[in-house]
């Protein structure tokens, strides 16, 4: 049987942990396939997609800075990815490239596996960029939670709310207003890059007056514990870092490509090992 080829397309892409995660899963599940990093400059995306068609690449992940632009070169886009306005996973199906977005579902899966089903919870999302869009639309579509959004540029948060066609209760807050009303929330999620290495001393908002049993999540995975998460942990919150989202979005992409469910915990371990964690 011919070996299937997959990859992650980005710029830069050499740091990506996806090749380790996926190649291990292919090996573990005895699937004859290979996954590699594919560096594509912003100006070269269209040519690259044409080349992938010509060689019959079976599927690929797509990361910064191509997640939005790639959409115009695909033959079809899944409904949720269309709403999010970005694609992170592409599969070749009947000679057509079809795009999906597994970021939001990967996030939700990681949360539910660790903390259980979220029923009617009040959630605060910090940030209104690509990752926030994926999480917001997924929560709007898949859960009955209310999701408030705070962002440095408040107009972007307002736009996110306006673009959502699902029935969801959402308030838009300034960062200062959010800091003053944290006791309302069952879960607080940082989706900004504030606190990411090397800017490890930065925090997106100051945490105080947290609800008892609150869940605080930072989707950053480098460092494994941001200052924001450390502050939350020291105040008694249950915490989760971005490893779980990263592993689960990858696991869902793997399932789209192969129809098989990989071991997401094994993927998490590979990421943590690569980041030098325990
Ligand atoms: P993005 O689209 O560029 O959005 C960036 C967000 O961060 C915006 O809301 C932006 O606010 C905010 N921001 C940036 N610098 C800020 C600052 N100095 N102060 C306050 N807010 C600031 O980026 P993204 O793709 O959503 O990615 C965001 C983070 O999520 C990155 O750290 C990325 O690594 C991580 N991520 C993790 C996973 C995972 O699987 N764990 C997946 C995707 C992304 P403005 O609107 O005001 O500019």
Tab-separated table of C-alpha atoms and ligand atoms in Angstrom:
chain	number	residue	atom	x	y	z
A	1	UNK	CA	0.000	0.000	0.000
A	2	UNK	CA	1.263	3.494	-0.878
A	3	UNK	CA	2.470	5.551	2.048
A	4	UNK	CA	0.198	8.565	2.651
A	5	UNK	CA	1.793	11.973	3.111
A	6	UNK	CA	0.601	14.698	5.501
A	7	UNK	CA	2.168	17.896	6.793
A	8	UNK	CA	1.893	21.186	8.625
A	9	UNK	CA	2.103	24.313	6.498
A	10	UNK	CA	3.345	27.497	8.146
A	11	UNK	CA	5.934	30.253	8.303
A	12	UNK	CA	7.830	29.675	10.525
A	13	UNK	CA	7.099	25.983	11.005
A	14	UNK	CA	10.331	24.336	12.139
A	15	UNK	CA	9.332	24.702	15.828
A	16	UNK	CA	6.001	22.872	15.317
A	17	UNK	CA	5.299	19.915	17.551
A	18	UNK	CA	2.726	18.462	15.159
A	19	UNK	CA	5.196	16.204	13.253
A	20	UNK	CA	6.216	14.464	16.508
A	21	UNK	CA	2.593	14.079	17.618
A	22	UNK	CA	1.262	12.729	14.321
A	23	UNK	CA	4.189	10.516	13.359
A	24	UNK	CA	4.010	8.870	16.773
A	25	UNK	CA	0.255	8.291	16.352
A	26	UNK	CA	0.734	6.834	12.834
A	27	UNK	CA	3.384	4.504	14.202
A	28	UNK	CA	1.343	3.583	17.287
A	29	UNK	CA	-1.782	2.788	15.218
A	30	UNK	CA	0.261	1.044	12.486
A	31	UNK	CA	-0.891	3.453	9.770
A	32	UNK	CA	1.431	3.675	6.769
A	33	UNK	CA	1.790	7.471	6.663
A	34	UNK	CA	4.241	10.269	7.256
A	35	UNK	CA	3.824	13.877	8.478
A	36	UNK	CA	6.354	16.642	7.903
A	37	UNK	CA	6.790	20.393	8.390
A	38	UNK	CA	6.279	22.368	5.141
A	39	UNK	CA	7.655	25.910	5.168
A	40	UNK	CA	5.603	28.192	2.900
A	41	UNK	CA	6.189	31.954	2.687
A	42	UNK	CA	3.011	34.133	2.674
A	43	UNK	CA	3.489	34.963	-1.025
A	44	UNK	CA	3.848	31.282	-1.961
A	45	UNK	CA	0.638	29.807	-0.581
A	46	UNK	CA	-1.315	29.476	-3.838
A	47	UNK	CA	1.600	27.751	-5.593
A	48	UNK	CA	2.089	25.480	-2.616
A	49	UNK	CA	-1.575	24.372	-2.652
A	50	UNK	CA	-1.335	23.671	-6.398
A	51	UNK	CA	1.753	21.597	-5.741
A	52	UNK	CA	-0.035	19.666	-2.948
A	53	UNK	CA	-2.802	18.865	-5.467
A	54	UNK	CA	-0.286	17.720	-8.056
A	55	UNK	CA	1.473	15.342	-5.659
A	56	UNK	CA	-1.788	14.207	-4.001
A	57	UNK	CA	-0.955	15.245	-0.421
A	58	UNK	CA	-3.562	13.412	1.674
A	59	UNK	CA	-4.064	16.230	4.157
A	60	UNK	CA	-2.386	18.994	6.078
A	61	UNK	CA	-2.591	21.302	9.041
A	62	UNK	CA	-2.259	24.971	8.386
A	63	UNK	CA	-0.894	27.470	10.848
A	64	UNK	CA	0.313	31.075	11.176
A	65	UNK	CA	0.089	33.089	8.923
A	66	UNK	CA	-2.033	31.083	6.444
A	67	UNK	CA	-5.158	30.048	8.399
A	68	UNK	CA	-7.456	32.645	6.800
A	69	UNK	CA	-5.896	33.069	3.355
A	70	UNK	CA	-5.902	29.327	2.623
A	71	UNK	CA	-9.717	29.337	2.513
A	72	UNK	CA	-9.862	30.853	-0.960
A	73	UNK	CA	-7.754	28.020	-2.436
A	74	UNK	CA	-9.874	25.154	-1.076
A	75	UNK	CA	-12.742	23.321	-2.811
A	76	UNK	CA	-15.008	23.205	0.223
A	77	UNK	CA	-15.159	24.429	3.819
A	78	UNK	CA	-16.958	22.904	6.780
A	79	UNK	CA	-19.741	25.045	8.321
A	80	UNK	CA	-18.008	25.726	11.672
A	81	UNK	CA	-14.710	26.671	9.969
A	82	UNK	CA	-16.655	29.041	7.704
A	83	UNK	CA	-18.179	30.718	10.753
A	84	UNK	CA	-14.831	30.928	12.532
A	85	UNK	CA	-13.351	32.348	9.342
A	86	UNK	CA	-10.211	30.216	9.483
A	87	UNK	CA	-9.081	26.700	8.648
A	88	UNK	CA	-6.457	24.653	10.503
A	89	UNK	CA	-7.029	21.210	8.928
A	90	UNK	CA	-7.426	20.180	5.289
A	91	UNK	CA	-8.249	16.738	3.903
A	92	UNK	CA	-8.082	15.525	0.314
A	93	UNK	CA	-11.475	13.929	-0.327
A	94	UNK	CA	-12.425	12.676	-3.822
A	95	UNK	CA	-9.677	14.872	-5.294
A	96	UNK	CA	-11.026	17.927	-3.467
A	97	UNK	CA	-9.378	19.838	-0.620
A	98	UNK	CA	-11.904	20.358	2.195
A	99	UNK	CA	-11.095	22.646	5.156
A	100	UNK	CA	-12.015	22.271	8.837
A	101	UNK	CA	-11.193	24.089	12.045
A	102	UNK	CA	-10.509	21.823	15.035
A	103	UNK	CA	-9.135	24.508	17.411
A	104	UNK	CA	-12.400	25.273	19.232
A	105	UNK	CA	-13.552	21.660	19.433
A	106	UNK	CA	-10.069	20.645	20.608
A	107	UNK	CA	-10.264	23.260	23.346
A	108	UNK	CA	-13.756	22.129	24.416
A	109	UNK	CA	-12.754	18.458	24.449
A	110	UNK	CA	-9.697	19.190	26.604
A	111	UNK	CA	-11.812	21.131	29.109
A	112	UNK	CA	-14.576	18.530	29.312
A	113	UNK	CA	-12.142	15.663	29.741
A	114	UNK	CA	-10.500	17.371	32.690
A	115	UNK	CA	-13.400	19.207	34.338
A	116	UNK	CA	-16.552	17.465	33.044
A	117	UNK	CA	-19.401	18.767	30.884
A	118	UNK	CA	-19.925	22.519	31.197
A	119	UNK	CA	-23.620	23.063	31.842
A	120	UNK	CA	-24.975	26.615	31.905
A	121	UNK	CA	-21.659	28.063	33.075
A	122	UNK	CA	-20.548	31.700	32.853
A	123	UNK	CA	-17.338	32.048	30.910
A	124	UNK	CA	-15.003	34.983	30.287
A	125	UNK	CA	-12.823	34.955	27.169
A	126	UNK	CA	-9.840	37.312	27.194
A	127	UNK	CA	-8.876	38.173	23.613
A	128	UNK	CA	-10.719	38.420	20.305
A	129	UNK	CA	-8.168	37.067	17.808
A	130	UNK	CA	-8.209	33.842	15.805
A	131	UNK	CA	-8.071	31.430	18.750
A	132	UNK	CA	-10.790	33.333	20.578
A	133	UNK	CA	-13.036	33.226	17.477
A	134	UNK	CA	-12.634	29.451	17.279
A	135	UNK	CA	-13.454	28.973	20.963
A	136	UNK	CA	-16.337	31.473	20.985
A	137	UNK	CA	-18.163	30.021	17.967
A	138	UNK	CA	-17.621	26.470	19.187
A	139	UNK	CA	-19.062	27.294	22.618
A	140	UNK	CA	-21.960	29.145	20.982
A	141	UNK	CA	-22.714	26.149	18.763
A	142	UNK	CA	-21.993	23.267	21.120
A	143	UNK	CA	-22.842	24.424	24.673
A	144	UNK	CA	-25.483	26.286	26.660
A	145	UNK	CA	-22.897	28.459	28.435
A	146	UNK	CA	-22.867	32.253	28.390
A	147	UNK	CA	-19.576	33.680	27.124
A	148	UNK	CA	-18.463	37.260	27.799
A	149	UNK	CA	-15.529	38.707	25.868
A	150	UNK	CA	-12.917	41.246	26.921
A	151	UNK	CA	-10.183	42.530	24.629
A	152	UNK	CA	-7.611	45.326	24.420
A	153	UNK	CA	-9.316	46.484	21.202
A	154	UNK	CA	-12.949	46.393	22.269
A	155	UNK	CA	-14.298	46.824	18.697
A	156	UNK	CA	-12.883	43.415	17.773
A	157	UNK	CA	-14.770	41.798	20.645
A	158	UNK	CA	-17.974	43.550	19.561
A	159	UNK	CA	-17.486	42.349	16.002
A	160	UNK	CA	-17.018	38.793	17.213
A	161	UNK	CA	-20.351	38.934	19.032
A	162	UNK	CA	-22.093	40.462	16.009
A	163	UNK	CA	-20.738	37.789	13.675
A	164	UNK	CA	-22.192	34.952	15.735
A	165	UNK	CA	-25.443	33.531	14.372
A	166	UNK	CA	-25.999	31.174	17.307
A	167	UNK	CA	-28.163	32.020	20.261
A	168	UNK	CA	-25.690	32.862	23.033
A	169	UNK	CA	-25.700	35.342	25.893
A	170	UNK	CA	-22.627	37.596	25.561
A	171	UNK	CA	-21.522	40.851	27.166
A	172	UNK	CA	-18.520	42.806	25.917
A	173	UNK	CA	-16.254	44.254	28.614
A	174	UNK	CA	-13.185	46.470	28.765
A	175	UNK	CA	-10.168	44.822	30.395
A	176	UNK	CA	-10.673	47.030	33.481
A	177	UNK	CA	-14.381	46.154	33.763
A	178	UNK	CA	-13.519	42.475	33.400
A	179	UNK	CA	-10.952	42.685	36.197
A	180	UNK	CA	-13.642	44.129	38.461
A	181	UNK	CA	-16.226	41.434	37.825
A	182	UNK	CA	-14.246	38.196	37.942
A	183	UNK	CA	-16.273	36.759	40.832
A	184	UNK	CA	-19.134	36.130	38.345
A	185	UNK	CA	-17.270	33.612	36.220
A	186	UNK	CA	-17.053	29.818	36.438
A	187	UNK	CA	-14.266	29.747	33.850
A	188	UNK	CA	-11.784	32.406	32.676
A	189	UNK	CA	-9.760	31.762	29.515
A	190	UNK	CA	-6.754	33.697	28.249
A	191	UNK	CA	-6.657	33.436	24.461
A	192	UNK	CA	-4.150	36.275	23.925
A	193	UNK	CA	-0.414	35.779	23.515
A	194	UNK	CA	0.244	37.930	26.596
A	195	UNK	CA	2.611	35.952	28.838
A	196	UNK	CA	3.969	33.771	26.050
A	197	UNK	CA	7.714	33.140	25.972
A	198	UNK	CA	9.856	35.286	25.923
A	199	UNK	CA	7.467	37.889	27.496
A	200	UNK	CA	6.871	35.643	30.502
A	201	UNK	CA	6.378	38.453	33.058
A	202	UNK	CA	3.283	39.860	31.296
A	203	UNK	CA	-0.296	39.059	32.321
A	204	UNK	CA	-3.476	39.749	30.293
A	205	UNK	CA	-5.540	40.859	33.326
A	206	UNK	CA	-5.021	40.997	37.080
A	207	UNK	CA	-6.797	38.137	38.816
A	208	UNK	CA	-8.621	38.828	42.091
A	209	UNK	CA	-11.951	38.011	43.741
A	210	UNK	CA	-12.156	34.678	41.967
A	211	UNK	CA	-15.207	32.466	42.449
A	212	UNK	CA	-14.601	29.356	44.511
A	213	UNK	CA	-13.795	26.386	42.265
A	214	UNK	CA	-13.217	28.639	39.253
A	215	UNK	CA	-11.401	27.105	36.283
A	216	UNK	CA	-8.673	29.320	34.810
A	217	UNK	CA	-7.220	28.356	31.447
A	218	UNK	CA	-4.351	29.794	29.445
A	219	UNK	CA	-4.143	28.455	25.899
A	220	UNK	CA	-0.437	29.368	25.819
A	221	UNK	CA	1.735	26.241	26.187
A	222	UNK	CA	5.170	27.867	26.236
A	223	UNK	CA	5.839	28.353	29.108
A	224	UNK	CA	3.796	25.456	30.469
A	225	UNK	CA	2.744	27.643	33.396
A	226	UNK	CA	2.359	31.334	32.513
A	227	UNK	CA	2.432	33.992	35.221
A	228	UNK	CA	-1.357	34.298	34.742
A	229	UNK	CA	-1.851	30.581	35.485
A	230	UNK	CA	0.566	30.695	38.418
A	231	UNK	CA	-1.426	33.580	39.932
A	232	UNK	CA	-4.644	31.617	39.413
A	233	UNK	CA	-3.214	28.462	40.986
A	234	UNK	CA	-1.955	30.442	44.002
A	235	UNK	CA	-5.486	31.801	44.473
A	236	UNK	CA	-6.922	28.276	44.591
A	237	UNK	CA	-8.239	28.028	41.019
A	238	UNK	CA	-8.264	24.808	39.020
A	239	UNK	CA	-5.990	25.454	36.067
A	240	UNK	CA	-5.217	24.142	32.596
A	241	UNK	CA	-2.532	25.215	30.123
A	242	UNK	CA	-2.593	25.135	26.300
A	243	UNK	CA	-1.135	21.648	25.897
A	244	UNK	CA	-4.517	19.992	26.119
A	245	UNK	CA	-6.003	22.199	23.342
A	246	UNK	CA	-2.953	21.644	21.155
A	247	UNK	CA	-3.095	17.863	21.561
A	248	UNK	CA	-6.869	17.652	21.102
A	249	UNK	CA	-7.005	19.854	17.992
A	250	UNK	CA	-4.328	17.567	16.559
A	251	UNK	CA	-6.201	14.441	17.597
A	252	UNK	CA	-9.371	15.709	15.879
A	253	UNK	CA	-7.403	16.494	12.698
A	254	UNK	CA	-5.940	12.982	12.804
A	255	UNK	CA	-9.446	11.552	13.111
A	256	UNK	CA	-10.643	13.599	10.099
A	257	UNK	CA	-7.766	12.209	8.007
A	258	UNK	CA	-7.740	8.586	9.098
A	259	UNK	CA	-11.108	7.856	10.718
A	260	UNK	CA	-9.174	6.562	13.718
A	261	UNK	CA	-9.083	8.175	17.156
A	262	UNK	CA	-5.526	8.630	18.397
A	263	UNK	CA	-4.507	8.717	22.057
A	264	UNK	CA	-4.640	12.464	22.853
A	265	UNK	CA	-2.950	11.903	26.232
A	266	UNK	CA	0.000	10.359	24.406
A	267	UNK	CA	0.095	13.457	22.175
A	268	UNK	CA	0.051	15.677	25.274
A	269	UNK	CA	2.999	13.809	26.721
A	270	UNK	CA	5.007	14.291	23.536
A	271	UNK	CA	4.383	18.056	23.675
A	272	UNK	CA	5.263	18.282	27.373
A	273	UNK	CA	8.464	16.275	26.833
A	274	UNK	CA	9.457	18.552	23.958
A	275	UNK	CA	8.877	21.595	26.148
A	276	UNK	CA	11.025	20.092	28.874
A	277	UNK	CA	8.153	19.709	31.342
A	278	UNK	CA	7.200	16.888	33.692
B	1	LIG	P1	-4.210	36.680	17.123
B	1	LIG	O1	-5.279	36.329	16.176
B	1	LIG	O2	-3.066	37.526	16.658
B	1	LIG	O3	-4.923	37.413	18.387
B	1	LIG	C1	-4.139	37.981	19.388
B	1	LIG	C2	-4.999	38.451	20.569
B	1	LIG	O4	-4.099	38.849	21.634
B	1	LIG	C3	-5.867	39.654	20.270
B	1	LIG	O5	-7.028	39.588	21.058
B	1	LIG	C4	-4.960	40.820	20.724
B	1	LIG	O6	-5.667	41.980	21.104
B	1	LIG	C5	-4.350	40.219	21.971
B	1	LIG	N1	-3.089	40.866	22.325
B	1	LIG	C6	-1.904	40.762	21.661
B	1	LIG	N2	-0.970	41.489	22.284
B	1	LIG	C7	-1.557	42.078	23.362
B	1	LIG	C8	-1.115	42.932	24.392
B	1	LIG	N3	0.153	43.334	24.460
B	1	LIG	N4	-1.997	43.300	25.344
B	1	LIG	C9	-3.280	42.884	25.294
B	1	LIG	N5	-3.772	42.069	24.327
B	1	LIG	C10	-2.926	41.673	23.376
B	1	LIG	O7	-3.527	35.382	17.754
B	1	LIG	P2	-4.170	33.916	17.957
B	1	LIG	O8	-3.923	33.096	16.744
B	1	LIG	O9	-5.561	34.068	18.450
B	1	LIG	O10	-3.221	33.299	19.094
B	1	LIG	C11	-3.235	33.832	20.402
B	1	LIG	C12	-2.466	32.912	21.362
B	1	LIG	O11	-3.093	31.642	21.406
B	1	LIG	C13	-0.997	32.654	20.971
B	1	LIG	O12	-0.247	32.650	22.160
B	1	LIG	C14	-1.038	31.256	20.386
B	1	LIG	O13	0.172	30.546	20.556
B	1	LIG	C15	-2.134	30.613	21.242
B	1	LIG	N6	-2.793	29.470	20.584
B	1	LIG	C16	-2.744	28.268	21.222
B	1	LIG	C17	-3.359	27.176	20.639
B	1	LIG	C18	-3.299	25.841	21.324
B	1	LIG	O14	-3.599	24.834	20.680
B	1	LIG	N7	-2.971	25.774	22.601
B	1	LIG	C19	-4.035	27.307	19.413
B	1	LIG	C20	-4.085	28.572	18.807
B	1	LIG	C21	-3.454	29.654	19.407
B	1	LIG	P3	-5.993	43.126	20.018
B	1	LIG	O15	-7.225	42.651	19.301
B	1	LIG	O16	-6.206	44.325	20.833
B	1	LIG	O17	-4.796	43.240	19.109
